[in-house]
């Protein structure tokens, strides 16, 4: 029983397309996150979300939008994909001030 | 603003030797500090964390780290390296009450274990 799961694991698509990545956590955590890991393995926070507020990293283009249908899910929608969006995207969750649990990642390749 | 510096993008040690991965942080408020490990094509796994209390923190797989406020450091050590320790290691920081802001990561250190 995976704590934080993501689908798909791999996503290959053309420039200009719109795609979504799904994330689910079964830990009962209040806060979920999306991180981007670039080709140099640098990790950067994109969004954090709980049932009260969405915090957006100011460097994230507005083509990226998180959608949370319920407390256990935080999906990532990306419009008009660009070459520079190619990366590994990680979902994570945490409760209060405790550590974050990460999903296995989704490798996005934009052609 | 907070930041993390990991000295050495690549560290190579012999099997059985001491592992030392360096991490320095910058934070205007007391930090929470973390070390995560990432194996190839996998997600991040928590090794250990410092929030409050004892400054020497023990984690999984024989790793430990010591929070030194005067040096703004949180270096990761393991007395004897094993081949299975080969991975990418990330130091991360956030501050108390800042959980919703996410973690600020260092650039990572690739640990190579030589037989």
PDB file of C-alpha atoms in Angstrom:
ATOM      1  CA  UNK A   1       0.000   0.000   0.000  1.00  0.00           C
ATOM      2  CA  UNK A   2       1.887   2.995  -1.375  1.00  0.00           C
ATOM      3  CA  UNK A   3       1.766   6.128   0.797  1.00  0.00           C
ATOM      4  CA  UNK A   4       2.058   8.688  -2.020  1.00  0.00           C
ATOM      5  CA  UNK A   5       1.367   7.516  -5.547  1.00  0.00           C
ATOM      6  CA  UNK A   6       1.591   9.275  -8.893  1.00  0.00           C
ATOM      7  CA  UNK A   7       0.355   8.436 -12.365  1.00  0.00           C
ATOM      8  CA  UNK A   8       1.668   8.143 -14.929  1.00  0.00           C
ATOM      9  CA  UNK A   9       5.286   7.249 -14.187  1.00  0.00           C
ATOM     10  CA  UNK A  10       6.366   8.316 -17.655  1.00  0.00           C
ATOM     11  CA  UNK A  11       4.707  10.868 -19.935  1.00  0.00           C
ATOM     12  CA  UNK A  12       5.898  11.684 -23.442  1.00  0.00           C
ATOM     13  CA  UNK A  13       4.050  14.344 -25.372  1.00  0.00           C
ATOM     14  CA  UNK A  14       4.353  16.988 -28.068  1.00  0.00           C
ATOM     15  CA  UNK A  15       4.883  20.707 -27.574  1.00  0.00           C
ATOM     16  CA  UNK A  16       1.648  22.624 -27.227  1.00  0.00           C
ATOM     17  CA  UNK A  17      -0.332  19.764 -25.727  1.00  0.00           C
ATOM     18  CA  UNK A  18      -2.163  19.870 -22.405  1.00  0.00           C
ATOM     19  CA  UNK A  19      -1.485  17.105 -19.889  1.00  0.00           C
ATOM     20  CA  UNK A  20      -2.237  16.142 -16.302  1.00  0.00           C
ATOM     21  CA  UNK A  21      -0.375  14.230 -13.628  1.00  0.00           C
ATOM     22  CA  UNK A  22      -2.313  12.668 -10.788  1.00  0.00           C
ATOM     23  CA  UNK A  23      -1.235  12.346  -7.170  1.00  0.00           C
ATOM     24  CA  UNK A  24      -2.883  10.531  -4.304  1.00  0.00           C
ATOM     25  CA  UNK A  25      -1.831  10.099  -0.681  1.00  0.00           C
ATOM     26  CA  UNK A  26      -3.351   7.649   1.784  1.00  0.00           C
ATOM     27  CA  UNK A  27      -1.605   9.076   4.863  1.00  0.00           C
ATOM     28  CA  UNK A  28      -4.388  11.422   5.902  1.00  0.00           C
ATOM     29  CA  UNK A  29      -2.066  14.406   5.589  1.00  0.00           C
ATOM     30  CA  UNK A  30      -3.359  17.954   5.398  1.00  0.00           C
ATOM     31  CA  UNK A  31      -0.826  19.447   3.015  1.00  0.00           C
ATOM     32  CA  UNK A  32       0.291  18.325  -0.421  1.00  0.00           C
ATOM     33  CA  UNK A  33       3.025  19.662  -2.683  1.00  0.00           C
ATOM     34  CA  UNK A  34       4.384  19.554  -6.178  1.00  0.00           C
ATOM     35  CA  UNK A  35       8.133  19.770  -6.858  1.00  0.00           C
ATOM     36  CA  UNK A  36      10.038  19.935 -10.138  1.00  0.00           C
ATOM     37  CA  UNK A  37      13.415  18.199 -10.521  1.00  0.00           C
ATOM     38  CA  UNK A  38      15.364  19.445 -13.519  1.00  0.00           C
ATOM     39  CA  UNK A  39      17.991  17.636 -15.585  1.00  0.00           C
ATOM     40  CA  UNK A  40      20.678  18.611 -13.073  1.00  0.00           C
ATOM     41  CA  UNK A  41      18.591  17.017 -10.309  1.00  0.00           C
ATOM     42  CA  UNK A  42      17.804  20.353  -8.682  1.00  0.00           C
ATOM     43  CA  UNK A  43      14.521  20.214  -6.766  1.00  0.00           C
ATOM     44  CA  UNK A  44      12.270  23.229  -6.511  1.00  0.00           C
ATOM     45  CA  UNK A  45       8.899  23.706  -4.877  1.00  0.00           C
ATOM     46  CA  UNK A  46       6.108  24.584  -7.285  1.00  0.00           C
ATOM     47  CA  UNK A  47       2.987  24.538  -5.133  1.00  0.00           C
ATOM     48  CA  UNK A  48       1.803  23.663  -1.695  1.00  0.00           C
ATOM     49  CA  UNK A  49      -1.872  23.212  -0.894  1.00  0.00           C
ATOM     50  CA  UNK A  50      -4.052  22.389   2.055  1.00  0.00           C
ATOM     51  CA  UNK A  51      -7.752  22.825   2.531  1.00  0.00           C
ATOM     52  CA  UNK A  52      -7.207  26.424   3.467  1.00  0.00           C
ATOM     53  CA  UNK A  53      -4.777  27.905   1.037  1.00  0.00           C
ATOM     54  CA  UNK A  54      -2.752  27.457  -2.104  1.00  0.00           C
ATOM     55  CA  UNK A  55       0.787  28.783  -2.080  1.00  0.00           C
ATOM     56  CA  UNK A  56       2.334  29.242  -5.481  1.00  0.00           C
ATOM     57  CA  UNK A  57       6.010  29.682  -6.135  1.00  0.00           C
ATOM     58  CA  UNK A  58       6.207  32.958  -8.014  1.00  0.00           C
ATOM     59  CA  UNK A  59       8.517  31.493 -10.648  1.00  0.00           C
ATOM     60  CA  UNK A  60       5.984  28.913 -11.808  1.00  0.00           C
ATOM     61  CA  UNK A  61       4.292  29.842 -15.109  1.00  0.00           C
ATOM     62  CA  UNK A  62       0.530  30.156 -14.987  1.00  0.00           C
ATOM     63  CA  UNK A  63       0.341  27.315 -17.520  1.00  0.00           C
ATOM     64  CA  UNK A  64       0.730  25.093 -14.467  1.00  0.00           C
ATOM     65  CA  UNK A  65      -2.266  24.709 -12.191  1.00  0.00           C
ATOM     66  CA  UNK A  66      -2.934  22.379  -9.265  1.00  0.00           C
ATOM     67  CA  UNK A  67      -6.386  20.905  -8.791  1.00  0.00           C
ATOM     68  CA  UNK A  68      -7.499  19.242  -5.583  1.00  0.00           C
ATOM     69  CA  UNK A  69     -10.775  17.302  -5.810  1.00  0.00           C
ATOM     70  CA  UNK A  70     -10.398  16.249  -2.182  1.00  0.00           C
ATOM     71  CA  UNK A  71      -7.900  16.181   0.661  1.00  0.00           C
ATOM     72  CA  UNK A  72      -6.172  13.021  -0.596  1.00  0.00           C
ATOM     73  CA  UNK A  73      -5.549  14.205  -4.150  1.00  0.00           C
ATOM     74  CA  UNK A  74      -3.577  17.012  -5.763  1.00  0.00           C
ATOM     75  CA  UNK A  75      -3.363  16.801  -9.534  1.00  0.00           C
ATOM     76  CA  UNK A  76      -1.110  18.923 -11.709  1.00  0.00           C
ATOM     77  CA  UNK A  77      -2.440  20.315 -14.979  1.00  0.00           C
ATOM     78  CA  UNK A  78      -0.080  21.748 -17.530  1.00  0.00           C
ATOM     79  CA  UNK A  79      -1.294  23.707 -20.556  1.00  0.00           C
ATOM     80  CA  UNK A  80       0.593  24.452 -23.762  1.00  0.00           C
ATOM     81  CA  UNK A  81       3.582  22.298 -22.901  1.00  0.00           C
ATOM     82  CA  UNK A  82       7.032  23.636 -23.758  1.00  0.00           C
ATOM     83  CA  UNK A  83      10.386  21.918 -24.197  1.00  0.00           C
ATOM     84  CA  UNK A  84      11.600  23.427 -20.921  1.00  0.00           C
ATOM     85  CA  UNK A  85       8.849  21.667 -19.020  1.00  0.00           C
ATOM     86  CA  UNK A  86      10.668  18.373 -19.480  1.00  0.00           C
ATOM     87  CA  UNK A  87      11.612  17.247 -15.976  1.00  0.00           C
ATOM     88  CA  UNK A  88      10.683  14.852 -13.214  1.00  0.00           C
ATOM     89  CA  UNK A  89       7.724  16.026 -11.174  1.00  0.00           C
ATOM     90  CA  UNK A  90       7.330  14.848  -7.595  1.00  0.00           C
ATOM     91  CA  UNK A  91       4.259  14.978  -5.431  1.00  0.00           C
ATOM     92  CA  UNK A  92       4.648  15.018  -1.647  1.00  0.00           C
ATOM     93  CA  UNK A  93       2.514  15.288   1.460  1.00  0.00           C
ATOM     94  CA  UNK A  94       2.978  16.189   5.107  1.00  0.00           C
ATOM     95  CA  UNK A  95       1.046  16.727   8.308  1.00  0.00           C
ATOM     96  CA  UNK A  96       1.595  19.904  10.291  1.00  0.00           C
ATOM     97  CA  UNK A  97       5.323  20.539  10.753  1.00  0.00           C
ATOM     98  CA  UNK A  98       6.438  16.990  10.109  1.00  0.00           C
ATOM     99  CA  UNK A  99       8.541  15.605   7.293  1.00  0.00           C
ATOM    100  CA  UNK A 100       7.308  15.303   3.748  1.00  0.00           C
ATOM    101  CA  UNK A 101       6.668  11.964   2.082  1.00  0.00           C
ATOM    102  CA  UNK A 102       7.436  11.858  -1.619  1.00  0.00           C
ATOM    103  CA  UNK A 103       5.867   9.971  -4.465  1.00  0.00           C
ATOM    104  CA  UNK A 104       7.923   8.005  -7.016  1.00  0.00           C
ATOM    105  CA  UNK A 105       7.933  10.833  -9.549  1.00  0.00           C
ATOM    106  CA  UNK A 106       6.620  11.367 -13.077  1.00  0.00           C
ATOM    107  CA  UNK A 107       9.169  11.810 -15.839  1.00  0.00           C
ATOM    108  CA  UNK A 108       7.735  14.248 -18.379  1.00  0.00           C
ATOM    109  CA  UNK A 109       9.361  14.479 -21.791  1.00  0.00           C
ATOM    110  CA  UNK A 110       8.190  17.171 -24.192  1.00  0.00           C
ATOM    111  CA  UNK A 111       9.176  16.638 -27.828  1.00  0.00           C
TER     112      UNK A 111
ATOM    113  CA  UNK B   1      14.800  33.797   2.816  1.00  0.00           C
ATOM    114  CA  UNK B   2      16.401  30.452   3.337  1.00  0.00           C
ATOM    115  CA  UNK B   3      18.978  28.578   1.298  1.00  0.00           C
ATOM    116  CA  UNK B   4      21.040  25.415   1.396  1.00  0.00           C
ATOM    117  CA  UNK B   5      24.561  24.824   0.132  1.00  0.00           C
ATOM    118  CA  UNK B   6      25.926  21.345  -0.372  1.00  0.00           C
ATOM    119  CA  UNK B   7      29.675  21.330  -0.894  1.00  0.00           C
ATOM    120  CA  UNK B   8      30.737  18.881  -3.562  1.00  0.00           C
ATOM    121  CA  UNK B   9      28.392  17.759  -6.298  1.00  0.00           C
ATOM    122  CA  UNK B  10      30.207  14.404  -6.317  1.00  0.00           C
ATOM    123  CA  UNK B  11      31.860  12.598  -3.401  1.00  0.00           C
ATOM    124  CA  UNK B  12      33.757   9.343  -3.879  1.00  0.00           C
ATOM    125  CA  UNK B  13      34.737   7.060  -1.006  1.00  0.00           C
ATOM    126  CA  UNK B  14      35.982   3.510  -0.722  1.00  0.00           C
ATOM    127  CA  UNK B  15      33.771   0.791   0.645  1.00  0.00           C
ATOM    128  CA  UNK B  16      34.233   0.707   4.421  1.00  0.00           C
ATOM    129  CA  UNK B  17      35.491   4.290   4.621  1.00  0.00           C
ATOM    130  CA  UNK B  18      33.884   7.225   6.390  1.00  0.00           C
ATOM    131  CA  UNK B  19      31.165   9.079   4.490  1.00  0.00           C
ATOM    132  CA  UNK B  20      30.944  12.844   5.045  1.00  0.00           C
ATOM    133  CA  UNK B  21      28.472  14.932   3.055  1.00  0.00           C
ATOM    134  CA  UNK B  22      28.466  18.639   3.844  1.00  0.00           C
ATOM    135  CA  UNK B  23      25.467  20.898   4.184  1.00  0.00           C
ATOM    136  CA  UNK B  24      25.314  24.526   5.235  1.00  0.00           C
ATOM    137  CA  UNK B  25      22.092  26.487   5.535  1.00  0.00           C
ATOM    138  CA  UNK B  26      20.993  30.053   5.705  1.00  0.00           C
ATOM    139  CA  UNK B  27      17.860  30.868   7.616  1.00  0.00           C
ATOM    140  CA  UNK B  28      16.716  33.948   9.486  1.00  0.00           C
ATOM    141  CA  UNK B  29      14.713  31.841  11.939  1.00  0.00           C
ATOM    142  CA  UNK B  30      15.426  28.511  13.640  1.00  0.00           C
ATOM    143  CA  UNK B  31      15.440  25.896  10.924  1.00  0.00           C
ATOM    144  CA  UNK B  32      14.081  22.431  10.492  1.00  0.00           C
ATOM    145  CA  UNK B  33      16.712  20.404   8.617  1.00  0.00           C
ATOM    146  CA  UNK B  34      16.391  17.219   6.610  1.00  0.00           C
ATOM    147  CA  UNK B  35      18.503  14.778   4.649  1.00  0.00           C
ATOM    148  CA  UNK B  36      16.843  12.821   1.876  1.00  0.00           C
ATOM    149  CA  UNK B  37      18.294  10.079  -0.333  1.00  0.00           C
ATOM    150  CA  UNK B  38      17.302   9.399  -3.922  1.00  0.00           C
ATOM    151  CA  UNK B  39      18.188   6.128  -5.615  1.00  0.00           C
ATOM    152  CA  UNK B  40      18.192   6.039  -9.426  1.00  0.00           C
ATOM    153  CA  UNK B  41      14.752   6.489 -10.955  1.00  0.00           C
ATOM    154  CA  UNK B  42      13.082   6.620  -7.563  1.00  0.00           C
ATOM    155  CA  UNK B  43      11.509   9.184  -5.274  1.00  0.00           C
ATOM    156  CA  UNK B  44      13.065  10.768  -2.221  1.00  0.00           C
ATOM    157  CA  UNK B  45      13.345   8.881   1.045  1.00  0.00           C
ATOM    158  CA  UNK B  46      13.873  10.606   4.376  1.00  0.00           C
ATOM    159  CA  UNK B  47      17.160   9.667   6.054  1.00  0.00           C
ATOM    160  CA  UNK B  48      16.860  11.856   9.130  1.00  0.00           C
ATOM    161  CA  UNK B  49      15.604  15.186  10.384  1.00  0.00           C
ATOM    162  CA  UNK B  50      16.355  17.834  12.977  1.00  0.00           C
ATOM    163  CA  UNK B  51      13.559  19.930  14.413  1.00  0.00           C
ATOM    164  CA  UNK B  52      14.311  20.672  18.068  1.00  0.00           C
ATOM    165  CA  UNK B  53      16.092  18.995  20.950  1.00  0.00           C
ATOM    166  CA  UNK B  54      19.184  16.808  20.605  1.00  0.00           C
ATOM    167  CA  UNK B  55      21.535  18.190  18.000  1.00  0.00           C
ATOM    168  CA  UNK B  56      22.960  14.792  17.038  1.00  0.00           C
ATOM    169  CA  UNK B  57      20.351  13.007  15.006  1.00  0.00           C
ATOM    170  CA  UNK B  58      20.445   9.354  14.036  1.00  0.00           C
ATOM    171  CA  UNK B  59      18.696   8.149  10.941  1.00  0.00           C
ATOM    172  CA  UNK B  60      18.182   5.057   8.876  1.00  0.00           C
ATOM    173  CA  UNK B  61      20.881   2.890   7.293  1.00  0.00           C
ATOM    174  CA  UNK B  62      23.499   3.948   9.863  1.00  0.00           C
ATOM    175  CA  UNK B  63      23.544   7.632   8.925  1.00  0.00           C
ATOM    176  CA  UNK B  64      23.652  10.469  11.399  1.00  0.00           C
ATOM    177  CA  UNK B  65      23.939  14.254  11.294  1.00  0.00           C
ATOM    178  CA  UNK B  66      24.784  16.955  13.756  1.00  0.00           C
ATOM    179  CA  UNK B  67      23.111  20.363  13.861  1.00  0.00           C
ATOM    180  CA  UNK B  68      25.696  23.041  14.645  1.00  0.00           C
ATOM    181  CA  UNK B  69      24.023  26.394  14.980  1.00  0.00           C
ATOM    182  CA  UNK B  70      27.293  28.329  15.334  1.00  0.00           C
ATOM    183  CA  UNK B  71      28.506  26.908  12.030  1.00  0.00           C
ATOM    184  CA  UNK B  72      25.057  26.848  10.368  1.00  0.00           C
ATOM    185  CA  UNK B  73      25.836  23.293   9.336  1.00  0.00           C
ATOM    186  CA  UNK B  74      24.096  19.941   9.225  1.00  0.00           C
ATOM    187  CA  UNK B  75      26.676  17.526   7.835  1.00  0.00           C
ATOM    188  CA  UNK B  76      25.723  13.902   7.155  1.00  0.00           C
ATOM    189  CA  UNK B  77      28.054  11.092   8.197  1.00  0.00           C
ATOM    190  CA  UNK B  78      28.266   7.320   8.160  1.00  0.00           C
ATOM    191  CA  UNK B  79      31.197   5.492   9.762  1.00  0.00           C
ATOM    192  CA  UNK B  80      31.524   2.787   7.123  1.00  0.00           C
ATOM    193  CA  UNK B  81      30.311   3.097   3.549  1.00  0.00           C
ATOM    194  CA  UNK B  82      28.497   0.253   1.851  1.00  0.00           C
ATOM    195  CA  UNK B  83      28.035  -0.265  -1.869  1.00  0.00           C
ATOM    196  CA  UNK B  84      24.286   0.148  -1.409  1.00  0.00           C
ATOM    197  CA  UNK B  85      24.840   3.740  -0.179  1.00  0.00           C
ATOM    198  CA  UNK B  86      25.589   4.900  -3.722  1.00  0.00           C
ATOM    199  CA  UNK B  87      22.854   7.441  -4.471  1.00  0.00           C
ATOM    200  CA  UNK B  88      22.020  11.152  -4.628  1.00  0.00           C
ATOM    201  CA  UNK B  89      21.743  12.895  -1.275  1.00  0.00           C
ATOM    202  CA  UNK B  90      19.822  16.091  -0.666  1.00  0.00           C
ATOM    203  CA  UNK B  91      19.914  18.434   2.288  1.00  0.00           C
ATOM    204  CA  UNK B  92      16.776  20.521   2.807  1.00  0.00           C
ATOM    205  CA  UNK B  93      15.570  23.254   5.139  1.00  0.00           C
ATOM    206  CA  UNK B  94      12.420  24.958   6.199  1.00  0.00           C
ATOM    207  CA  UNK B  95      11.450  26.833   9.316  1.00  0.00           C
ATOM    208  CA  UNK B  96       9.085  25.994  12.137  1.00  0.00           C
ATOM    209  CA  UNK B  97       5.531  26.724  11.120  1.00  0.00           C
ATOM    210  CA  UNK B  98       6.551  26.932   7.514  1.00  0.00           C
ATOM    211  CA  UNK B  99       5.341  23.532   6.443  1.00  0.00           C
ATOM    212  CA  UNK B 100       3.049  24.984   3.845  1.00  0.00           C
ATOM    213  CA  UNK B 101       5.966  26.735   2.195  1.00  0.00           C
ATOM    214  CA  UNK B 102       7.633  23.495   1.222  1.00  0.00           C
ATOM    215  CA  UNK B 103      11.262  22.533   1.472  1.00  0.00           C
ATOM    216  CA  UNK B 104      14.249  24.417   0.114  1.00  0.00           C
ATOM    217  CA  UNK B 105      16.732  21.874  -1.234  1.00  0.00           C
ATOM    218  CA  UNK B 106      20.431  21.956  -1.830  1.00  0.00           C
ATOM    219  CA  UNK B 107      21.701  20.957  -5.264  1.00  0.00           C
ATOM    220  CA  UNK B 108      22.461  17.438  -4.148  1.00  0.00           C
ATOM    221  CA  UNK B 109      25.600  15.352  -3.713  1.00  0.00           C
ATOM    222  CA  UNK B 110      26.157  12.237  -5.751  1.00  0.00           C
ATOM    223  CA  UNK B 111      27.829   9.636  -3.545  1.00  0.00           C
ATOM    224  CA  UNK B 112      30.053   7.127  -5.329  1.00  0.00           C
ATOM    225  CA  UNK B 113      31.279   4.041  -3.498  1.00  0.00           C
ATOM    226  CA  UNK B 114      34.422   2.429  -4.841  1.00  0.00           C
ATOM    227  CA  UNK B 115      34.986  -1.261  -4.187  1.00  0.00           C
TER     228      UNK B 115
END
